[in-house]
Amino acid sequence: MNITVRPERADDHEAIDELVAAAFLAEFGTTTEVALIRTMRERGELIPELALVAELDGAVVGHVAFSEVTLDGHAARGLGLGPVAAAPGLQRTGIGSLLITTGLELAEQDGWRFVVVLGHEDYYPRFGFASAAALGVIGEYGDHAGWMVRALGDRTVPSGHVRYCSSFHD
């Protein structure tokens, strides 16, 4: 497969909505992530250069979103990863991994310090994520194995209370 990754454009939004709805409905039985991405975009909470799509033969087949998080109520150059989606027929082919890896590399180049994710505890460690609670990072989602954090570059993970952008709370 010849997959290309690039920042999303306004003319991708409908395709992203359809892709995310199909992916999350197939995997988790919900489509609420579509509204989350729309709200982040409308509020300016989606980091534009880190809102990436994967294309195959000109069609959007994957999407990843990153938004800024706060640490102890202050900006700390931290990001929340997600949602990330791949077309249902193309899941487990490396599209999500490519999007995540590219997003993390770009975030590091842009000077972001750390990334948190709420996701599958067997999937995200391959990208360098580790237990957030064990590193002193707490949040609204508890301290279970799916709550993870990763430092970017040679930075260290700061401890404290992480809060996702307002789109996650409304």
PDB file of C-alpha atoms in Angstrom:
ATOM      1  CA  MET A   1       0.000   0.000   0.000  1.00  0.00           C
ATOM      2  CA  ASN A   2       1.212   3.464  -0.867  1.00  0.00           C
ATOM      3  CA  ILE A   3      -0.095   5.518   2.068  1.00  0.00           C
ATOM      4  CA  THR A   4       0.700   9.211   2.341  1.00  0.00           C
ATOM      5  CA  VAL A   5       0.255  11.264   5.506  1.00  0.00           C
ATOM      6  CA  ARG A   6      -0.487  14.983   5.457  1.00  0.00           C
ATOM      7  CA  PRO A   7      -2.291  17.626   7.526  1.00  0.00           C
ATOM      8  CA  GLU A   8      -6.047  17.644   7.091  1.00  0.00           C
ATOM      9  CA  ARG A   9      -7.654  20.271   4.853  1.00  0.00           C
ATOM     10  CA  ALA A  10     -11.124  21.801   4.991  1.00  0.00           C
ATOM     11  CA  ASP A  11     -12.196  19.700   2.012  1.00  0.00           C
ATOM     12  CA  ASP A  12     -11.323  16.545   4.040  1.00  0.00           C
ATOM     13  CA  HIS A  13     -13.775  17.222   6.871  1.00  0.00           C
ATOM     14  CA  GLU A  14     -16.720  15.271   5.445  1.00  0.00           C
ATOM     15  CA  ALA A  15     -14.509  12.285   4.597  1.00  0.00           C
ATOM     16  CA  ILE A  16     -12.966  12.438   8.094  1.00  0.00           C
ATOM     17  CA  ASP A  17     -16.437  12.462   9.683  1.00  0.00           C
ATOM     18  CA  GLU A  18     -17.480   9.411   7.652  1.00  0.00           C
ATOM     19  CA  LEU A  19     -14.234   7.565   8.345  1.00  0.00           C
ATOM     20  CA  VAL A  20     -14.250   8.225  12.101  1.00  0.00           C
ATOM     21  CA  ALA A  21     -17.935   7.291  12.393  1.00  0.00           C
ATOM     22  CA  ALA A  22     -17.411   4.015  10.536  1.00  0.00           C
ATOM     23  CA  ALA A  23     -14.221   3.131  12.416  1.00  0.00           C
ATOM     24  CA  PHE A  24     -15.582   3.776  15.899  1.00  0.00           C
ATOM     25  CA  LEU A  25     -18.967   2.219  15.162  1.00  0.00           C
ATOM     26  CA  ALA A  26     -17.251  -0.945  13.929  1.00  0.00           C
ATOM     27  CA  GLU A  27     -14.774  -1.107  16.807  1.00  0.00           C
ATOM     28  CA  PHE A  28     -16.676   0.336  19.785  1.00  0.00           C
ATOM     29  CA  GLY A  29     -20.327   0.729  18.747  1.00  0.00           C
ATOM     30  CA  THR A  30     -20.299   4.527  19.012  1.00  0.00           C
ATOM     31  CA  THR A  31     -19.881   7.556  16.755  1.00  0.00           C
ATOM     32  CA  THR A  32     -19.429  10.247  19.437  1.00  0.00           C
ATOM     33  CA  GLU A  33     -15.827  10.799  18.348  1.00  0.00           C
ATOM     34  CA  VAL A  34     -17.102  12.561  15.191  1.00  0.00           C
ATOM     35  CA  ALA A  35     -18.712  15.291  17.307  1.00  0.00           C
ATOM     36  CA  LEU A  36     -15.581  15.488  19.463  1.00  0.00           C
ATOM     37  CA  ILE A  37     -13.338  16.153  16.459  1.00  0.00           C
ATOM     38  CA  ARG A  38     -15.811  18.681  15.013  1.00  0.00           C
ATOM     39  CA  THR A  39     -16.011  20.515  18.344  1.00  0.00           C
ATOM     40  CA  MET A  40     -12.223  20.583  18.756  1.00  0.00           C
ATOM     41  CA  ARG A  41     -11.897  21.975  15.231  1.00  0.00           C
ATOM     42  CA  GLU A  42     -14.634  24.607  15.754  1.00  0.00           C
ATOM     43  CA  ARG A  43     -13.125  25.774  19.052  1.00  0.00           C
ATOM     44  CA  GLY A  44      -9.589  25.909  17.712  1.00  0.00           C
ATOM     45  CA  GLU A  45      -8.532  23.142  20.109  1.00  0.00           C
ATOM     46  CA  LEU A  46      -7.375  20.761  17.392  1.00  0.00           C
ATOM     47  CA  ILE A  47      -3.693  21.387  16.650  1.00  0.00           C
ATOM     48  CA  PRO A  48      -3.888  22.000  12.857  1.00  0.00           C
ATOM     49  CA  GLU A  49      -0.399  20.784  11.967  1.00  0.00           C
ATOM     50  CA  LEU A  50      -1.026  17.608  14.005  1.00  0.00           C
ATOM     51  CA  ALA A  51      -4.507  16.839  12.645  1.00  0.00           C
ATOM     52  CA  LEU A  52      -3.300  14.330  10.093  1.00  0.00           C
ATOM     53  CA  VAL A  53      -4.953  12.192   7.446  1.00  0.00           C
ATOM     54  CA  ALA A  54      -3.702   9.069   5.737  1.00  0.00           C
ATOM     55  CA  GLU A  55      -4.498   8.855   2.045  1.00  0.00           C
ATOM     56  CA  LEU A  56      -4.615   5.820  -0.219  1.00  0.00           C
ATOM     57  CA  ASP A  57      -5.241   6.427  -3.909  1.00  0.00           C
ATOM     58  CA  GLY A  58      -6.592   9.897  -3.119  1.00  0.00           C
ATOM     59  CA  ALA A  59      -9.071   8.662  -0.486  1.00  0.00           C
ATOM     60  CA  VAL A  60      -8.872   9.487   3.235  1.00  0.00           C
ATOM     61  CA  VAL A  61      -8.380   6.159   5.020  1.00  0.00           C
ATOM     62  CA  GLY A  62      -7.093   7.345   8.408  1.00  0.00           C
ATOM     63  CA  HIS A  63      -7.110  10.294  10.775  1.00  0.00           C
ATOM     64  CA  VAL A  64      -5.385  11.279  14.003  1.00  0.00           C
ATOM     65  CA  ALA A  65      -6.072  14.280  16.221  1.00  0.00           C
ATOM     66  CA  PHE A  66      -3.933  15.990  18.836  1.00  0.00           C
ATOM     67  CA  SER A  67      -5.122  18.703  21.218  1.00  0.00           C
ATOM     68  CA  GLU A  68      -3.352  20.683  23.898  1.00  0.00           C
ATOM     69  CA  VAL A  69      -3.716  19.578  27.514  1.00  0.00           C
ATOM     70  CA  THR A  70      -2.978  21.539  30.670  1.00  0.00           C
ATOM     71  CA  LEU A  71      -0.915  20.416  33.633  1.00  0.00           C
ATOM     72  CA  ASP A  72      -2.103  21.587  37.044  1.00  0.00           C
ATOM     73  CA  GLY A  73      -4.260  24.158  35.246  1.00  0.00           C
ATOM     74  CA  HIS A  74      -1.446  25.692  33.193  1.00  0.00           C
ATOM     75  CA  ALA A  75      -0.117  25.354  29.673  1.00  0.00           C
ATOM     76  CA  ALA A  76       2.807  22.920  29.777  1.00  0.00           C
ATOM     77  CA  ARG A  77       3.443  22.134  26.098  1.00  0.00           C
ATOM     78  CA  GLY A  78       1.554  18.849  26.503  1.00  0.00           C
ATOM     79  CA  LEU A  79      -0.756  17.108  24.073  1.00  0.00           C
ATOM     80  CA  GLY A  80      -3.598  14.642  24.184  1.00  0.00           C
ATOM     81  CA  LEU A  81      -3.535  12.047  21.402  1.00  0.00           C
ATOM     82  CA  GLY A  82      -6.865  11.016  19.971  1.00  0.00           C
ATOM     83  CA  PRO A  83      -9.082  10.108  18.505  1.00  0.00           C
ATOM     84  CA  VAL A  84      -7.206   8.022  15.953  1.00  0.00           C
ATOM     85  CA  ALA A  85      -9.065   6.032  13.308  1.00  0.00           C
ATOM     86  CA  ALA A  86      -8.463   3.861  10.265  1.00  0.00           C
ATOM     87  CA  ALA A  87     -11.062   2.736   7.737  1.00  0.00           C
ATOM     88  CA  PRO A  88     -12.715  -0.464   9.008  1.00  0.00           C
ATOM     89  CA  GLY A  89     -11.510  -2.579   6.071  1.00  0.00           C
ATOM     90  CA  LEU A  90      -7.956  -1.322   6.558  1.00  0.00           C
ATOM     91  CA  GLN A  91      -7.589  -1.599  10.319  1.00  0.00           C
ATOM     92  CA  ARG A  92      -4.570  -3.523  11.561  1.00  0.00           C
ATOM     93  CA  THR A  93      -2.616  -2.714   8.385  1.00  0.00           C
ATOM     94  CA  GLY A  94      -0.346  -0.070   9.928  1.00  0.00           C
ATOM     95  CA  ILE A  95      -2.328   3.062   9.050  1.00  0.00           C
ATOM     96  CA  GLY A  96      -2.953   4.009  12.682  1.00  0.00           C
ATOM     97  CA  SER A  97       0.675   3.319  13.555  1.00  0.00           C
ATOM     98  CA  LEU A  98       1.874   5.487  10.681  1.00  0.00           C
ATOM     99  CA  LEU A  99      -0.396   8.356  11.752  1.00  0.00           C
ATOM    100  CA  ILE A 100       0.638   8.125  15.400  1.00  0.00           C
ATOM    101  CA  THR A 101       4.355   7.862  14.622  1.00  0.00           C
ATOM    102  CA  THR A 102       4.212  10.783  12.200  1.00  0.00           C
ATOM    103  CA  GLY A 103       2.215  12.879  14.678  1.00  0.00           C
ATOM    104  CA  LEU A 104       4.644  12.166  17.513  1.00  0.00           C
ATOM    105  CA  GLU A 105       7.638  13.057  15.318  1.00  0.00           C
ATOM    106  CA  LEU A 106       6.029  16.334  14.226  1.00  0.00           C
ATOM    107  CA  ALA A 107       5.040  17.175  17.808  1.00  0.00           C
ATOM    108  CA  GLU A 108       8.607  16.611  18.973  1.00  0.00           C
ATOM    109  CA  GLN A 109       9.954  18.811  16.165  1.00  0.00           C
ATOM    110  CA  ASP A 110       7.465  21.527  17.159  1.00  0.00           C
ATOM    111  CA  GLY A 111       8.764  21.552  20.749  1.00  0.00           C
ATOM    112  CA  TRP A 112       5.913  19.801  22.549  1.00  0.00           C
ATOM    113  CA  ARG A 113       7.094  18.180  25.807  1.00  0.00           C
ATOM    114  CA  PHE A 114       4.793  15.213  26.370  1.00  0.00           C
ATOM    115  CA  VAL A 115       1.724  13.371  25.093  1.00  0.00           C
ATOM    116  CA  VAL A 116      -1.002  11.596  27.052  1.00  0.00           C
ATOM    117  CA  VAL A 117      -3.399   9.016  25.698  1.00  0.00           C
ATOM    118  CA  LEU A 118      -6.357   7.063  26.978  1.00  0.00           C
ATOM    119  CA  GLY A 119      -6.251   3.870  24.985  1.00  0.00           C
ATOM    120  CA  HIS A 120      -5.518   0.195  24.777  1.00  0.00           C
ATOM    121  CA  GLU A 121      -2.748  -0.808  27.155  1.00  0.00           C
ATOM    122  CA  ASP A 122      -1.330  -3.369  24.699  1.00  0.00           C
ATOM    123  CA  TYR A 123      -1.230  -1.007  21.709  1.00  0.00           C
ATOM    124  CA  TYR A 124       0.273   2.307  22.801  1.00  0.00           C
ATOM    125  CA  PRO A 125       3.430   1.056  24.571  1.00  0.00           C
ATOM    126  CA  ARG A 126       4.873   0.246  21.119  1.00  0.00           C
ATOM    127  CA  PHE A 127       5.031   4.033  20.593  1.00  0.00           C
ATOM    128  CA  GLY A 128       6.873   4.638  23.853  1.00  0.00           C
ATOM    129  CA  PHE A 129       3.847   5.253  26.091  1.00  0.00           C
ATOM    130  CA  ALA A 130       3.969   4.062  29.708  1.00  0.00           C
ATOM    131  CA  SER A 131       1.662   4.128  32.703  1.00  0.00           C
ATOM    132  CA  ALA A 132       0.844   7.748  33.457  1.00  0.00           C
ATOM    133  CA  ALA A 133      -0.010   7.067  37.099  1.00  0.00           C
ATOM    134  CA  ALA A 134       3.351   5.375  37.676  1.00  0.00           C
ATOM    135  CA  LEU A 135       5.036   8.569  36.425  1.00  0.00           C
ATOM    136  CA  GLY A 136       2.933  10.874  38.599  1.00  0.00           C
ATOM    137  CA  VAL A 137       0.548  12.022  35.865  1.00  0.00           C
ATOM    138  CA  ILE A 138      -3.069  11.967  36.938  1.00  0.00           C
ATOM    139  CA  GLY A 139      -6.235  12.952  35.101  1.00  0.00           C
ATOM    140  CA  GLU A 140     -10.003  12.632  35.030  1.00  0.00           C
ATOM    141  CA  TYR A 141      -9.850   9.135  33.561  1.00  0.00           C
ATOM    142  CA  GLY A 142      -8.347   7.318  36.526  1.00  0.00           C
ATOM    143  CA  ASP A 143      -5.087   5.487  36.930  1.00  0.00           C
ATOM    144  CA  HIS A 144      -5.861   2.279  35.035  1.00  0.00           C
ATOM    145  CA  ALA A 145      -3.472   0.676  32.530  1.00  0.00           C
ATOM    146  CA  GLY A 146      -5.024   2.522  29.564  1.00  0.00           C
ATOM    147  CA  TRP A 147      -4.046   5.950  30.912  1.00  0.00           C
ATOM    148  CA  MET A 148      -0.560   6.527  29.494  1.00  0.00           C
ATOM    149  CA  VAL A 149       2.041   9.221  28.864  1.00  0.00           C
ATOM    150  CA  ARG A 150       5.143   9.647  26.749  1.00  0.00           C
ATOM    151  CA  ALA A 151       7.870  12.286  26.871  1.00  0.00           C
ATOM    152  CA  LEU A 152       8.946  13.732  23.532  1.00  0.00           C
ATOM    153  CA  GLY A 153      12.617  13.891  22.618  1.00  0.00           C
ATOM    154  CA  ASP A 154      14.999  14.135  25.537  1.00  0.00           C
ATOM    155  CA  ARG A 155      12.425  15.831  27.744  1.00  0.00           C
ATOM    156  CA  THR A 156      11.172  14.301  30.969  1.00  0.00           C
ATOM    157  CA  VAL A 157       7.548  13.674  31.802  1.00  0.00           C
ATOM    158  CA  PRO A 158       6.343  16.307  34.261  1.00  0.00           C
ATOM    159  CA  SER A 159       4.115  15.126  37.088  1.00  0.00           C
ATOM    160  CA  GLY A 160       0.779  16.669  37.932  1.00  0.00           C
ATOM    161  CA  HIS A 161      -2.877  16.712  36.991  1.00  0.00           C
ATOM    162  CA  VAL A 162      -3.566  16.680  33.237  1.00  0.00           C
ATOM    163  CA  ARG A 163      -6.793  18.078  31.863  1.00  0.00           C
ATOM    164  CA  TYR A 164      -7.928  17.653  28.282  1.00  0.00           C
ATOM    165  CA  CYS A 165      -9.299  20.604  26.291  1.00  0.00           C
ATOM    166  CA  SER A 166     -12.893  21.750  26.815  1.00  0.00           C
ATOM    167  CA  SER A 167     -14.231  19.691  23.900  1.00  0.00           C
ATOM    168  CA  PHE A 168     -13.714  16.533  25.963  1.00  0.00           C
ATOM    169  CA  HIS A 169     -15.833  17.900  28.818  1.00  0.00           C
ATOM    170  CA  ASP A 170     -18.881  19.335  27.063  1.00  0.00           C
TER     171      ASP A 170
END
